[in-house]
XYZ file of C-alpha atoms in Angstrom:
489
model
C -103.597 38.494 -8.379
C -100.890 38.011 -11.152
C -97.785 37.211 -9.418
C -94.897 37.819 -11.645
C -91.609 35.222 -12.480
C -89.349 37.289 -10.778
C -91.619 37.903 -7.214
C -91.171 33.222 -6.499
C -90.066 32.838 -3.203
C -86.822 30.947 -3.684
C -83.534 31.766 -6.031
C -82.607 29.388 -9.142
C -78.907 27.638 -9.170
C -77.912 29.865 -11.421
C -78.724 32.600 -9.529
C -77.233 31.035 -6.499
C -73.865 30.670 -7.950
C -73.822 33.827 -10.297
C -75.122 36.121 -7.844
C -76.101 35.422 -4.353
C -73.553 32.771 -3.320
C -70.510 33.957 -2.921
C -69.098 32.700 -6.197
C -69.841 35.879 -8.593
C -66.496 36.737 -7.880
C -64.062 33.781 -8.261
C -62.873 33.710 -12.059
C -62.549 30.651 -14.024
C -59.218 30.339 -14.851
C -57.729 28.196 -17.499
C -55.125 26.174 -16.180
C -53.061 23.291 -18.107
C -52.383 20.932 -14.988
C -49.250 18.428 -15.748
C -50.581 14.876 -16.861
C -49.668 12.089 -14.304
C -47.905 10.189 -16.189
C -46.177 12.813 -17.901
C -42.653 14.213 -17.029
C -42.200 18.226 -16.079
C -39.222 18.242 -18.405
C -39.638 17.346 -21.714
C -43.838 17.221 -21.314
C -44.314 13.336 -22.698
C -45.299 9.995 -20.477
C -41.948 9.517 -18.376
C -40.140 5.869 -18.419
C -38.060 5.930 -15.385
C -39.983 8.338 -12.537
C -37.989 10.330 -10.321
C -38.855 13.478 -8.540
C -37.837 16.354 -6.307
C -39.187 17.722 -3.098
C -42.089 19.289 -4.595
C -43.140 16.366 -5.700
C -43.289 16.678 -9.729
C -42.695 13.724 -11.744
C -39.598 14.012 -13.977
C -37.743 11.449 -16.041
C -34.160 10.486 -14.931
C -32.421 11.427 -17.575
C -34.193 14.815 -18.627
C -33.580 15.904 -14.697
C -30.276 14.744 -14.237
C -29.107 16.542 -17.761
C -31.031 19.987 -16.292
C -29.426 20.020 -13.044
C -26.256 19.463 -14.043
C -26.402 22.385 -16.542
C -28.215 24.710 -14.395
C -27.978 23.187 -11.008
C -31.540 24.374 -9.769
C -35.508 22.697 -9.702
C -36.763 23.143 -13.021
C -40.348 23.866 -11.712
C -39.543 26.611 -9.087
C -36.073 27.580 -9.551
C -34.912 26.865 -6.450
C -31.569 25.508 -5.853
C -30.956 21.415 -5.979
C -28.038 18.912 -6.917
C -28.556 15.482 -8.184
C -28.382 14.075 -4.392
C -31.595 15.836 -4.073
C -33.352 12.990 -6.545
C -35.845 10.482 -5.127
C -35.980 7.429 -7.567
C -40.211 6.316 -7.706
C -40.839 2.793 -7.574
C -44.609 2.890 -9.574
C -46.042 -0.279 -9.656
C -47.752 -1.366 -13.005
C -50.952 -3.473 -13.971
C -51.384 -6.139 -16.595
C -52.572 -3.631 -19.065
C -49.732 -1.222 -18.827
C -51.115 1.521 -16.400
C -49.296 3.082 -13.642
C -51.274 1.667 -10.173
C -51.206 1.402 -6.158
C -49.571 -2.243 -5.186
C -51.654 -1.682 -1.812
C -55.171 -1.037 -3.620
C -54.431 -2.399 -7.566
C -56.097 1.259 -8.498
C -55.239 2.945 -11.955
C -53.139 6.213 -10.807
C -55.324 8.906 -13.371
C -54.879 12.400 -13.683
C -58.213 12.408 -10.782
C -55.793 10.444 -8.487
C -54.629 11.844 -5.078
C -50.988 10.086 -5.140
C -48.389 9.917 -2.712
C -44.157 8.255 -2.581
C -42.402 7.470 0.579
C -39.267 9.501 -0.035
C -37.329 7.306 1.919
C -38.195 4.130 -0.497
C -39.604 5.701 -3.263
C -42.419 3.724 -3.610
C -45.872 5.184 -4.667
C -49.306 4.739 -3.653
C -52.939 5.943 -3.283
C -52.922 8.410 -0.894
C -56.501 6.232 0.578
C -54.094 3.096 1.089
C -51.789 5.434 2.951
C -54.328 7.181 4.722
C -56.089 3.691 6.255
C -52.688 2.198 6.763
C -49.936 4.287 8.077
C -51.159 7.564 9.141
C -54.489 6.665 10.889
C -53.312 4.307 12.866
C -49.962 5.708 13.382
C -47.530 3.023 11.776
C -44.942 4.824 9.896
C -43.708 1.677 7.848
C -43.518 1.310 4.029
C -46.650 -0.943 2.814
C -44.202 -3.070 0.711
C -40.810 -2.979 2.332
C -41.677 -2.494 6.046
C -38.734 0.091 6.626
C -39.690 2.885 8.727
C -40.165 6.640 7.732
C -41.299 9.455 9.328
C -45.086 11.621 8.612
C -42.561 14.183 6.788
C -41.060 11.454 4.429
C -44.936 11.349 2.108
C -44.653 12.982 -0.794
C -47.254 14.251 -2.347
C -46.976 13.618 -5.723
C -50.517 14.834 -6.991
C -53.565 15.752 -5.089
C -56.567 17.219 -7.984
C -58.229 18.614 -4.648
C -55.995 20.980 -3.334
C -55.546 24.289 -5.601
C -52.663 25.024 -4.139
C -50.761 21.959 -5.120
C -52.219 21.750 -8.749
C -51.157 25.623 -9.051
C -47.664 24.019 -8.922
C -48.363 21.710 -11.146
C -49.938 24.268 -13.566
C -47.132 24.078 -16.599
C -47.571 27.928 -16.884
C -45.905 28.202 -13.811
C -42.978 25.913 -14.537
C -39.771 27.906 -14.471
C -37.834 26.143 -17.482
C -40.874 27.017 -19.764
C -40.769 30.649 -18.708
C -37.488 30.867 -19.337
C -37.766 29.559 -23.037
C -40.757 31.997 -23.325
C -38.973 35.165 -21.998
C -35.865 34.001 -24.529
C -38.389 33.704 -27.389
C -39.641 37.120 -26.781
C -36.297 38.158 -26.483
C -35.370 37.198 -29.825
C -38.915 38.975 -31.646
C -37.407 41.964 -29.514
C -33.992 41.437 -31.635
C -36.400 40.961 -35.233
C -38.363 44.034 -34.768
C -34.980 46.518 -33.759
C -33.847 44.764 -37.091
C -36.738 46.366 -38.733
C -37.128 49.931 -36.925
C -33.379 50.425 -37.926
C -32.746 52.689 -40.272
C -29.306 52.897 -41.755
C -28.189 50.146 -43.342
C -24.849 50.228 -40.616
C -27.669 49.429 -37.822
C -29.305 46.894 -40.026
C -26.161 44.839 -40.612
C -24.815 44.818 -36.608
C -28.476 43.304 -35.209
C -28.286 41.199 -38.040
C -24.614 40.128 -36.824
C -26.319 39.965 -33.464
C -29.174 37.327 -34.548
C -26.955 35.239 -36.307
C -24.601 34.945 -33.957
C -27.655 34.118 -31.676
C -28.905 31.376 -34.369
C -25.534 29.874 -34.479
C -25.083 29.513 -31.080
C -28.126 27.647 -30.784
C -27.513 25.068 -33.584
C -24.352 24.540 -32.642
C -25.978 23.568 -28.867
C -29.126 21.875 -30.800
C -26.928 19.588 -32.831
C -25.007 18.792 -29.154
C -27.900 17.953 -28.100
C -28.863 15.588 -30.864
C -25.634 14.020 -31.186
C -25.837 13.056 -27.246
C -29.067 11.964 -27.249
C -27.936 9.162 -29.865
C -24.957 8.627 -27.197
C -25.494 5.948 -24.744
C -23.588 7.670 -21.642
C -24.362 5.116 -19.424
C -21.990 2.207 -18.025
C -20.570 0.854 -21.102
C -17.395 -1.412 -19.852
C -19.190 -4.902 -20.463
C -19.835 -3.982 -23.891
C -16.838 -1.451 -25.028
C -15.157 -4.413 -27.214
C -18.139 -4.770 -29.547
C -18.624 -0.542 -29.445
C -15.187 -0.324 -30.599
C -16.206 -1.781 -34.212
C -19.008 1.157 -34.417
C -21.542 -0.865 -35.614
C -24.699 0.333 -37.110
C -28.198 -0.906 -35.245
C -29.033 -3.144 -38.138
C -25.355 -5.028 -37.930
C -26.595 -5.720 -34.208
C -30.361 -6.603 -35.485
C -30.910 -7.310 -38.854
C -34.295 -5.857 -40.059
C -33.985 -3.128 -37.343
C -33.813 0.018 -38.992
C -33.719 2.547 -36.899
C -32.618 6.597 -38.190
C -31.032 9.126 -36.024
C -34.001 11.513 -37.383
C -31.983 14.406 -37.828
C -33.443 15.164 -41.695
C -36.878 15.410 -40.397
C -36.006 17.559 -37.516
C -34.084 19.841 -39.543
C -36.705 20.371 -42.369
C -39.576 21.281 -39.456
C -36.700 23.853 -37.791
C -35.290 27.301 -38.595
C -32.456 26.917 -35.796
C -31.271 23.038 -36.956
C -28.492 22.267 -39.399
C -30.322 21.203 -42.577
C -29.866 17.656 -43.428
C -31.146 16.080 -47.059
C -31.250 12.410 -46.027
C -31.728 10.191 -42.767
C -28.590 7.566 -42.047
C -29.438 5.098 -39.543
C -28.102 5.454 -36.246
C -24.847 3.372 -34.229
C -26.183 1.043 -32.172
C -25.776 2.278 -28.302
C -24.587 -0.024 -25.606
C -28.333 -1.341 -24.676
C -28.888 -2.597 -28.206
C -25.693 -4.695 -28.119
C -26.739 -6.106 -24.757
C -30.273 -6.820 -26.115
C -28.752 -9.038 -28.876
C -25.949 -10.288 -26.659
C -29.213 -11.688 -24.402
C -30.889 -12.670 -27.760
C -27.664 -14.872 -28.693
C -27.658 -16.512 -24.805
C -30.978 -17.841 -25.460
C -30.461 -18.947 -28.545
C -27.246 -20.869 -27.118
C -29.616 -22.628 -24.742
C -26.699 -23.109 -22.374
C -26.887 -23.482 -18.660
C -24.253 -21.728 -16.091
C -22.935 -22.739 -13.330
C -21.479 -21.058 -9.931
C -20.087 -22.290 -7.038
C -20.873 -20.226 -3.632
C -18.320 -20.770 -0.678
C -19.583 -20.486 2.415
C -17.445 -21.215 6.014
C -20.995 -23.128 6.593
C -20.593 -25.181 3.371
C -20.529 -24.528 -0.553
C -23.448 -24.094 -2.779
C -23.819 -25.309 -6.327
C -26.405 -23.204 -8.342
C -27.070 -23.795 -11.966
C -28.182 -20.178 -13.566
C -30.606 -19.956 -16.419
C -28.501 -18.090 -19.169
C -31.188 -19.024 -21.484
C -33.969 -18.128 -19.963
C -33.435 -15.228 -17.579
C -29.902 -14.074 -19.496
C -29.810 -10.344 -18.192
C -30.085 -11.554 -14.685
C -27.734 -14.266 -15.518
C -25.620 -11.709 -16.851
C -25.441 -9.436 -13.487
C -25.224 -12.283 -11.427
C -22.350 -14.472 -13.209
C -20.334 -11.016 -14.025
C -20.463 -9.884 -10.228
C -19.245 -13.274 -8.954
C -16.934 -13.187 -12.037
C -15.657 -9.878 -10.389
C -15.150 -11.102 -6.617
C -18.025 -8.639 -6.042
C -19.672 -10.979 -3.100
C -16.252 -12.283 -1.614
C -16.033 -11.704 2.228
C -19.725 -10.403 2.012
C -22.851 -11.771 4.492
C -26.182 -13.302 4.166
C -27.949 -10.863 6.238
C -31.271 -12.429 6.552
C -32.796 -15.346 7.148
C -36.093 -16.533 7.494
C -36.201 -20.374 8.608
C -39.024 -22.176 6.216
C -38.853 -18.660 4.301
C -35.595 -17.308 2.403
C -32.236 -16.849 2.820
C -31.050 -13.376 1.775
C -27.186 -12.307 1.191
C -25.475 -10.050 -1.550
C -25.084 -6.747 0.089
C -21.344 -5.785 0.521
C -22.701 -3.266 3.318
C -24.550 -6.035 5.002
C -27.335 -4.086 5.817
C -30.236 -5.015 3.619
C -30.280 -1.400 1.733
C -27.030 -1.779 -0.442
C -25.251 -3.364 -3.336
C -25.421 -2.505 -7.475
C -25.365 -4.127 -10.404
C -23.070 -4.989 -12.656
C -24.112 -2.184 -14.730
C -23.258 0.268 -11.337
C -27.385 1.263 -10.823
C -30.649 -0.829 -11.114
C -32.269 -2.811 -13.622
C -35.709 -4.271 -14.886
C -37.215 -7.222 -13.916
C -37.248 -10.498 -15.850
C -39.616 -12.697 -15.925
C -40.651 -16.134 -17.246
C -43.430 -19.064 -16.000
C -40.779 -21.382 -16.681
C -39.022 -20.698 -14.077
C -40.986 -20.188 -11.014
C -40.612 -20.023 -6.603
C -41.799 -23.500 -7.001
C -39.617 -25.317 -4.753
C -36.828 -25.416 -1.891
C -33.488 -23.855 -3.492
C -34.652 -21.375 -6.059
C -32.581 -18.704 -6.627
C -34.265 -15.247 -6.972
C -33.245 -11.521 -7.259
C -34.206 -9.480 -3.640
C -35.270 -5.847 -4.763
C -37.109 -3.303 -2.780
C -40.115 -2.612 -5.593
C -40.567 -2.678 -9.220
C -37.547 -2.873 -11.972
C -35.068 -1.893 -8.566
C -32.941 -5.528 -9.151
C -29.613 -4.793 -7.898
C -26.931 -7.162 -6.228
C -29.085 -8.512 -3.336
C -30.159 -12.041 -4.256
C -31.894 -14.954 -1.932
C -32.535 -18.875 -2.087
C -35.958 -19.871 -1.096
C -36.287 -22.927 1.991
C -39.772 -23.923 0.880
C -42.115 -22.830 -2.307
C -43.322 -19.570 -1.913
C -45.548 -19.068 -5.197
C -46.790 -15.967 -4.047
C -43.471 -14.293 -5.212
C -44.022 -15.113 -8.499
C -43.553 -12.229 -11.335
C -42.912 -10.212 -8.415
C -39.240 -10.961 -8.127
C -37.018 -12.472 -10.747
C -35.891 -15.835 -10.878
C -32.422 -16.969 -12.540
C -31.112 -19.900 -10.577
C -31.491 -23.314 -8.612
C -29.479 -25.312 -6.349
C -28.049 -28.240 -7.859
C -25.982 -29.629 -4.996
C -25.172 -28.710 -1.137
C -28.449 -29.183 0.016
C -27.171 -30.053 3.433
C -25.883 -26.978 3.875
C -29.065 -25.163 3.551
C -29.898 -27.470 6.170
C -27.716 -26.257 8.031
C -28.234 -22.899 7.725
C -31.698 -22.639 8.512
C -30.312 -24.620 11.716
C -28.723 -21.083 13.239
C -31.289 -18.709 15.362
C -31.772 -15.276 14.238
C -32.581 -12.304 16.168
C -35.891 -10.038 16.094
C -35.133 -8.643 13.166
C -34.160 -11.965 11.063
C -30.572 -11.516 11.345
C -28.510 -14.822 11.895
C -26.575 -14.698 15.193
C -23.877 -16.621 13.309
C -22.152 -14.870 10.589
C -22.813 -16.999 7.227
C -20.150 -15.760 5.591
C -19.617 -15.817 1.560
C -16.050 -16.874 1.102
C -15.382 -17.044 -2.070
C -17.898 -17.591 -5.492
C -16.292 -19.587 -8.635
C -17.697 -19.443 -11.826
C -17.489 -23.259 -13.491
C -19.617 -22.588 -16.550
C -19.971 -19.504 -18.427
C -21.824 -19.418 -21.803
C -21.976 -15.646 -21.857
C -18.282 -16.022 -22.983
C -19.308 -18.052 -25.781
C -22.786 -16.154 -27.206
C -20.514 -12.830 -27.004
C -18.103 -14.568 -29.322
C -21.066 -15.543 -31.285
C -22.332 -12.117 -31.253
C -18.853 -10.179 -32.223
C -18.576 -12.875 -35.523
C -22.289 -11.952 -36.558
C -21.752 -7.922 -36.257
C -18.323 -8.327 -38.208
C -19.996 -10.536 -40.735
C -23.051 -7.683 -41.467
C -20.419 -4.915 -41.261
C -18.335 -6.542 -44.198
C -21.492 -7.109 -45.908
C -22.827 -3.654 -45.265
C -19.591 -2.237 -46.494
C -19.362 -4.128 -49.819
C -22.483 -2.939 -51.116
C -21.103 0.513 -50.429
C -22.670 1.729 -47.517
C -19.601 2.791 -45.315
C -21.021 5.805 -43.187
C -23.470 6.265 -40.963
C -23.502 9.901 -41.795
C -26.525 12.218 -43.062
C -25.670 14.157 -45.856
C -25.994 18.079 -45.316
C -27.569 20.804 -47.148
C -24.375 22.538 -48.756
């Protein structure tokens, strides 16, 4: 007997999933998910990661610009103030890539990732899984502070559709708000057309211009603040003053505020005809200011005095000069007088800086955090180095400690920028008072007073206000005296 194809006693995958189970009816929908590494703002690979509750990456400076214009969560419209930021602490590889500190795994867009909100710090949701909620121990995997089951932040998870629907860009609010106002203006085009009298056809063509207008006025705002550095400025306001272009700060550097090729690729833009390059912002004069302090290849020096004794620590301006910087301007500024060493390890560290004495405060010089700095030069090699404390990646604040033994294993992990250079006696001392069980010194070891001896930064800024004023007079006799575009007339 001829048994025909369709008569076989079992059902094809295809069949399976098409017809018989239970998936005919789910529809495949095409959803653009949010990179990883990209931010929910401006849609390109973020720089500084901060987030909300929701748990969508943003970068600083995008977020902080939307909320303070529209005061609400970009991706579901809900209601938030710039308290409501968690700073991310992402931990990076030797080849560049965002990764877990616990596991040394690539974060990819197939990644289930997690932050402690109370830290910020990010992991592998595996290395949080095995470590803290498993077995029940609710404390950060690099800091050891405490947080509660609530505090992880889920930050992507690809298996959970409910999570990735959020992350879905069609869904994000701001987006849908530029679409809707897009439509809105096609809406305002095609009355223009369906009008008839040429009364009608003049007032909604008032109406668009005015609408155009508005927005380059608010376009060119934006450019023009974009090319402003808003940030602390104080340290550097002297050499701002001059205006100097970014090739008087760094010859060869040429870099153009961009505004010509923006304009020719926009309707909405204020036509320019030729590119100018830009001022140089605060962080370029700092860059070369750090450039002309290792170039000095001058050592500092600081005095710290204690009611146990006084510390003399030489600081590597040459070789760690941002660091340098912070440290030698916040002793400069009294910033550590009357504070505490808080911690202390005996055969470990000795950790002081915070003006709240706590462990969890103190800024830099430049009132937030700042990037690591590192060089093999200068390494925890022996008793007395002097190192930055921070609480994760590029989060170097005020908080500094002196090693009591080599401890290589902090290497490129924090950032070295001194050595003591007399008083070791008193670190004998000081590792000579108990501590309680949580490292903190019974006795109070108490900073009295810091004086600065030696301070080359004086010297390369002098340096580097005679080279800008030299390439400014140079820049201006060839007769090129603005850093203006020219616009389309």
């Amino acid at each position: 007997m001829v048994r025909h194809s369709k008569d076989r006693l079992f059902i094809t995958a295809t069949e399976w999933s098409e017809q018989y189970g239970g998936k005919k009816n789910i529809k495949s929908t095409s959803y653009r998910p949010l990179p990883f590494d990209h931010c929910g703002l401006t849609l390109v690979p973020f720089i500084t990661p901060v987030c909300l509750h929701e748990g969508v990456i943003f970068e600083l400076e995008a977020l902080m610009e939307y909320i303070l214009k529209y005061k609400k969560n970009p991706i579901t419209g809900d209601p938030v103030t710039s308290k409501d930021i968690i700073r991310l602490n992402i931990d990076k590889n030797a080849d560049g890539e965002w990764q877990c500190p616990v596991l040394n795994k690539a974060l990819t867009n197939n990644t289930h990732v997690v932050a402690i909100k109370t830290t910020g710090n990010v992991y592998c949701y595996d290395a949080v899984n095995e470590l803290n909620i498993k077995p029940k121990n609710y404390t950060d995997l690099i800091t050891g502070e405490s947080f509660k089951k609530s505090d992880i932040i889920t930050l992507q998870d690809p298996r959970d559709p409910e999570h990735m629907k959020l992350r879905d860009v069609n869904n994000f609010i701001h987006l849908n708000e530029v679409r809707d106002e897009h439509q809105n203006n096609k809406s305002i085009e095609s009355k223009i057309k369906l009008n008839s009298t040429g009364e009608n056809i003049m007032k909604e063509l008032e109406k668009s211009n005015d609408i155009i207008t508005s927005k380059k006025r608010k376009l060119d705002e934006i450019i023009t603040k974009l090319h402003e550095d808003s940030s602390y400025i104080d340290d550097v306001k002297d050499i701002l003053d001059l205006k100097p272009l970014i090739e008087d700060v760094n010859p060869g550097q040429k870099n153009t505020d961009g505004r010509a090729s923006s304009s020719f690729t926009s309707s909405v833009i204020t036509s320019y005809t030729s590119n100018a390059s830009r001022l140089a912002t605060a962080d370029d004069i700092r860059d070369a200011l750090y450039k002309k302090m290792r170039q000095l290849g001058k050592k500092g020096y600081v005095q710290i005095q204690t009611n146990i004794g006084n510390l003399n620590i030489e600081i590597h301006c040459d070789i760690a000069p941002k660091t340098s910087y912070n440290f030698i301007s916040l002793c400069n500024n009294n910033y550590y007088q009357s504070t505490i060493f808080h911690r202390l390890i005996k055969g470990f560290m000795l950790q002081g800086g915070d003006p709240t004495g706590t462990g969890t405060g103190g800024e830099s010089v430049w009132k937030g955090k700042f990037k690591d700095e590192f060089d093999t030069r200068i390494l925890h090699s022996d008793r007395g180095v002097v190192s930055m404390a921070n609480s994760g990646c590029n989060t170097n604040g005020s908080q500094f400690f002196i090693t009591l033994k080599d401890t290589k294993h902090l290497d490129l992990v924090h950032s070295v920028f001194g050595k003591v250079v007399g008083g070791s006696s008193t670190l004998d001392r000081v590792e000579l008072i108990d501590t309680d069980k949580h490292d903190r010194p019974i006795k109070d070891i108490k900073i009295i007073n810091t004086v600065v001896f030696t301070n080359p930064i004086n010297e390369a800024k002098e340096n580097l206000i005679e080279f800008i004023k030299i390439n400014i007079t140079t820049r201006v006799n060839n007769g090129r005296t603005s850093a203006l575009p020219s616009k389309v007339k």
